mmCIF file with all atom_site columns, C-alpha atoms and ligand atoms in Angstrom:
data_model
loop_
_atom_site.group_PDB
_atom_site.id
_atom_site.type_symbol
_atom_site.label_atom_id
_atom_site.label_alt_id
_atom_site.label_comp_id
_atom_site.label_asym_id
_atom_site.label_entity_id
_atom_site.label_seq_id
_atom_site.pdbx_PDB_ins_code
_atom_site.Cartn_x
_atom_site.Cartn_y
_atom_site.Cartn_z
_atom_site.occupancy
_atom_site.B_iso_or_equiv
_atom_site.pdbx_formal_charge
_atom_site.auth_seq_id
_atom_site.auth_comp_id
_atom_site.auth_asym_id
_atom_site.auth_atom_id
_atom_site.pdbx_PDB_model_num
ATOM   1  C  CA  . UNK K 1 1  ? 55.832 42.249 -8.649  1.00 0.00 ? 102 UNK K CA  1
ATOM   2  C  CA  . UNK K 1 2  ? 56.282 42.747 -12.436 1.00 0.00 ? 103 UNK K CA  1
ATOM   3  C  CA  . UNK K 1 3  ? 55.113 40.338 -15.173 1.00 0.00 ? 104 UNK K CA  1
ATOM   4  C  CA  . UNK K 1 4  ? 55.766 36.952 -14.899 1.00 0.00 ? 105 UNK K CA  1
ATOM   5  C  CA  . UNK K 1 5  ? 56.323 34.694 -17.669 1.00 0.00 ? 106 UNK K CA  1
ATOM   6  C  CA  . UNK K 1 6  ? 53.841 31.533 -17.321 1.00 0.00 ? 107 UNK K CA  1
ATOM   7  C  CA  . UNK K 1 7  ? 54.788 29.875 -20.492 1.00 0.00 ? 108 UNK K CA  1
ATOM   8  C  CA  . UNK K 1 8  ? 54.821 26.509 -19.174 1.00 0.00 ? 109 UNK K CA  1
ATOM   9  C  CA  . UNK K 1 9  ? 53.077 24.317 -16.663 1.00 0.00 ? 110 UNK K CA  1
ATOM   10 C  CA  . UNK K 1 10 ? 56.397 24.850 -14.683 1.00 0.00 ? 111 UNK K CA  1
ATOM   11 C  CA  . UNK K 1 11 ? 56.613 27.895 -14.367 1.00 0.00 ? 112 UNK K CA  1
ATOM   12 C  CA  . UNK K 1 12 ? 52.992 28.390 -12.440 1.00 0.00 ? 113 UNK K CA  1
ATOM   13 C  CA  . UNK K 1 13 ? 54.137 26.233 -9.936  1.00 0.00 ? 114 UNK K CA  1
ATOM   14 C  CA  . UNK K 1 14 ? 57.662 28.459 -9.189  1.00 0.00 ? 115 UNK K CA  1
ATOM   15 C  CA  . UNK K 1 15 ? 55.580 31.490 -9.133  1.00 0.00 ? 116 UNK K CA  1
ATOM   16 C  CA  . UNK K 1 16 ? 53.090 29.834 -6.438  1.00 0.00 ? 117 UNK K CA  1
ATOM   17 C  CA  . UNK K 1 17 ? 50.051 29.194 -8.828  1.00 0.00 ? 118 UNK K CA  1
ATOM   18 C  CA  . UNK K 1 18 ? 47.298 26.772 -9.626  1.00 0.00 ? 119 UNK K CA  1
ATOM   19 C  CA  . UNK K 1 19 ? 45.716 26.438 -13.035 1.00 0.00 ? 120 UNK K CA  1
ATOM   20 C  CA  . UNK K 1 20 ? 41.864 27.508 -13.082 1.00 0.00 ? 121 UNK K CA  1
ATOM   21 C  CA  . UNK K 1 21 ? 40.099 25.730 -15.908 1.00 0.00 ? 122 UNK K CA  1
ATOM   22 C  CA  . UNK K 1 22 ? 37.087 26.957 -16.847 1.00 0.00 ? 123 UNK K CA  1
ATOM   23 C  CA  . UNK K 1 23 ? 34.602 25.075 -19.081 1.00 0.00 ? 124 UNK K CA  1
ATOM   24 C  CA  . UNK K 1 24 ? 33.189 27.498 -21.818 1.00 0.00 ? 125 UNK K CA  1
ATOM   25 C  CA  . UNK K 1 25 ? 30.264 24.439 -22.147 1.00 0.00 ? 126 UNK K CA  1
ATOM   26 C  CA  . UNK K 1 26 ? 28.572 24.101 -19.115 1.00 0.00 ? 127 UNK K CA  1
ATOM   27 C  CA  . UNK K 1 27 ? 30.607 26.496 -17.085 1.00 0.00 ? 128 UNK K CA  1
ATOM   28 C  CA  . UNK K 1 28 ? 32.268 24.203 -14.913 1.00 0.00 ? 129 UNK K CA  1
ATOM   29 C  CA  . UNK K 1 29 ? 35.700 25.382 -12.820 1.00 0.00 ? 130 UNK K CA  1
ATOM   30 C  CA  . UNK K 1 30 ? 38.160 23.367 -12.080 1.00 0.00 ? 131 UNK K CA  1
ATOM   31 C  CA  . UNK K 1 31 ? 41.315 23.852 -10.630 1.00 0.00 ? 132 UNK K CA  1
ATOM   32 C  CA  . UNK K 1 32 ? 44.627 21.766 -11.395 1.00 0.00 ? 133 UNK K CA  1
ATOM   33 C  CA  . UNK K 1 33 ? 47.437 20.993 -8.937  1.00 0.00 ? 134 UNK K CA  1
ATOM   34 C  CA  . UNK K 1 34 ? 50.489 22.919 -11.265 1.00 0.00 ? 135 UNK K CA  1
ATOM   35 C  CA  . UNK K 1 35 ? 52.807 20.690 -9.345  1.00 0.00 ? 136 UNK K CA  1
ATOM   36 C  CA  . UNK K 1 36 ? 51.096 17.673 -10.246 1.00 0.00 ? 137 UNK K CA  1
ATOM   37 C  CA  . UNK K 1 37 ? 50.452 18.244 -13.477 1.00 0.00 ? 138 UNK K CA  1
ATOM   38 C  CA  . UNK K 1 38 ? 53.734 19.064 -14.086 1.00 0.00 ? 139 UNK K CA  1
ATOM   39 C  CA  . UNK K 1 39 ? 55.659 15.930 -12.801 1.00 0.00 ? 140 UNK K CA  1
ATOM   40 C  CA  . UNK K 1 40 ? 52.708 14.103 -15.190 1.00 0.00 ? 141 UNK K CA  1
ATOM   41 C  CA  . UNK K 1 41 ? 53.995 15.759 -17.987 1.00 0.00 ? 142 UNK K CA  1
ATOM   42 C  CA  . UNK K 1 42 ? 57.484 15.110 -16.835 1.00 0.00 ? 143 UNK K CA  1
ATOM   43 C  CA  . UNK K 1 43 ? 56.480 11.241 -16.719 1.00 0.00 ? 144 UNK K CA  1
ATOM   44 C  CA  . UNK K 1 44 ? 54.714 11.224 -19.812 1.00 0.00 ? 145 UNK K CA  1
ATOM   45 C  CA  . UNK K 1 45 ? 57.702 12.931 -21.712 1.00 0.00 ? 146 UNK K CA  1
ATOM   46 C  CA  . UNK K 1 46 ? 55.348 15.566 -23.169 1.00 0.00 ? 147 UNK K CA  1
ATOM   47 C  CA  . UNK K 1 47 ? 56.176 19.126 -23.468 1.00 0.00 ? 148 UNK K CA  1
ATOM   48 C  CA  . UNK K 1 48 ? 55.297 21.293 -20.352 1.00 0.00 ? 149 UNK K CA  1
ATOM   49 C  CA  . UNK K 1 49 ? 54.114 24.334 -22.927 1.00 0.00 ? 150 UNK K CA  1
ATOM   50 C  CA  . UNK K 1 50 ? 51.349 25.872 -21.925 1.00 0.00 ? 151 UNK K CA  1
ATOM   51 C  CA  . UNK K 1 51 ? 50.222 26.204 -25.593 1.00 0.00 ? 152 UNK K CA  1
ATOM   52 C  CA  . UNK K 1 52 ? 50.349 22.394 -25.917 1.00 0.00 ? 153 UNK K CA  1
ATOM   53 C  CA  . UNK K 1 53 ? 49.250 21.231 -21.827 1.00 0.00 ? 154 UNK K CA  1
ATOM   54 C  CA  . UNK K 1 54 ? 46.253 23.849 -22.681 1.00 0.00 ? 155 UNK K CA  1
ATOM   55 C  CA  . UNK K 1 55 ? 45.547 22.033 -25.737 1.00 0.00 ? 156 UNK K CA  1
ATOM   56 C  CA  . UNK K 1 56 ? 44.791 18.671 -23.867 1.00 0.00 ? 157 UNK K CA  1
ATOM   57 C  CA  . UNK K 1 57 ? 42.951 19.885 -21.142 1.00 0.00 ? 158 UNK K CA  1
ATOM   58 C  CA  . UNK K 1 58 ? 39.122 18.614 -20.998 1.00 0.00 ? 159 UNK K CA  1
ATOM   59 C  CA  . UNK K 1 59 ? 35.923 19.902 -18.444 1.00 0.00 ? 160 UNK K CA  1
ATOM   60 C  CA  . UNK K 1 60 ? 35.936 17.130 -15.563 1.00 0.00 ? 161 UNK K CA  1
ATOM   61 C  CA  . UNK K 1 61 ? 31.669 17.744 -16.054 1.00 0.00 ? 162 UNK K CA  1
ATOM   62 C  CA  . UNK K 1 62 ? 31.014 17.483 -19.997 1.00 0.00 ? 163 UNK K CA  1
ATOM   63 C  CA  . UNK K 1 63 ? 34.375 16.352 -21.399 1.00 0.00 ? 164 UNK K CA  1
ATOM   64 C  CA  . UNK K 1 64 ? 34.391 18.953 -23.057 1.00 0.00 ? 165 UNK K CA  1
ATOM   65 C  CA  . UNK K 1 65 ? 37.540 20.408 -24.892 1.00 0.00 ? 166 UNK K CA  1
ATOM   66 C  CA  . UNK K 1 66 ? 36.418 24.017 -25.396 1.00 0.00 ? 167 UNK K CA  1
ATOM   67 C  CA  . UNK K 1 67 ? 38.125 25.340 -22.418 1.00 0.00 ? 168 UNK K CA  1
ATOM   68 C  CA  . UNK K 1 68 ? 39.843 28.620 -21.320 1.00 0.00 ? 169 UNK K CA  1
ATOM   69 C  CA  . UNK K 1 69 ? 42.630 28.450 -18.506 1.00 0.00 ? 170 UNK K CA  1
ATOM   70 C  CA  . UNK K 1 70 ? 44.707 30.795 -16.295 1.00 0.00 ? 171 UNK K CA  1
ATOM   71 C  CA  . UNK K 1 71 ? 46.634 31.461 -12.989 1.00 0.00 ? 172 UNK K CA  1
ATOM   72 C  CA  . UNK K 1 72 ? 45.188 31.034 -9.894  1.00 0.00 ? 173 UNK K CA  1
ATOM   73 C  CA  . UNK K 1 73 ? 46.670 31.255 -6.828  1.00 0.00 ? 174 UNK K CA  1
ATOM   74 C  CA  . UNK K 1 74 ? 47.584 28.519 -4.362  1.00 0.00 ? 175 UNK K CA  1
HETATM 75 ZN ZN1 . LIG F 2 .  ? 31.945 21.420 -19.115 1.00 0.00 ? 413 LIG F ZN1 1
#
């Protein structure tokens, strides 16, 4: 398969993957539609970076901000 570059929100939906967010607070998982975050970001004119969609991600449970996130697939 070889390494795929998933620098930004984009990209996880070409390569056929979901973003798994998982709360470091409460342990909550959630999973994000990469499509649909995507065209958000796209509407919102914000940057589809990983390093700056990451940033503004928050636990659907306890709001919380302190969350890690990664491929999943669809
Ligand atoms: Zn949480």
């Amino acid at each position: 398969m070889g390494t795929k570059r998933l620098d930004k929100i984009s990209d996880y939906r070409r390569h056929g993957f979901d973003l798994q967010v998982t709360c470091c607070a409460c342990r909550h998982v959630g999973r994000i539609d990469a499509g649909v975050l995507s065209r958000q970001r796209h509407e919102q004119r914000r940057s589809t970076d990983m390093m700056f969609v990451s940033a503004r991600l928050r636990c659907s449970e306890c709001s919380s901000h302190d969350v890690s996130c990664g491929p999943i697939e669809r």
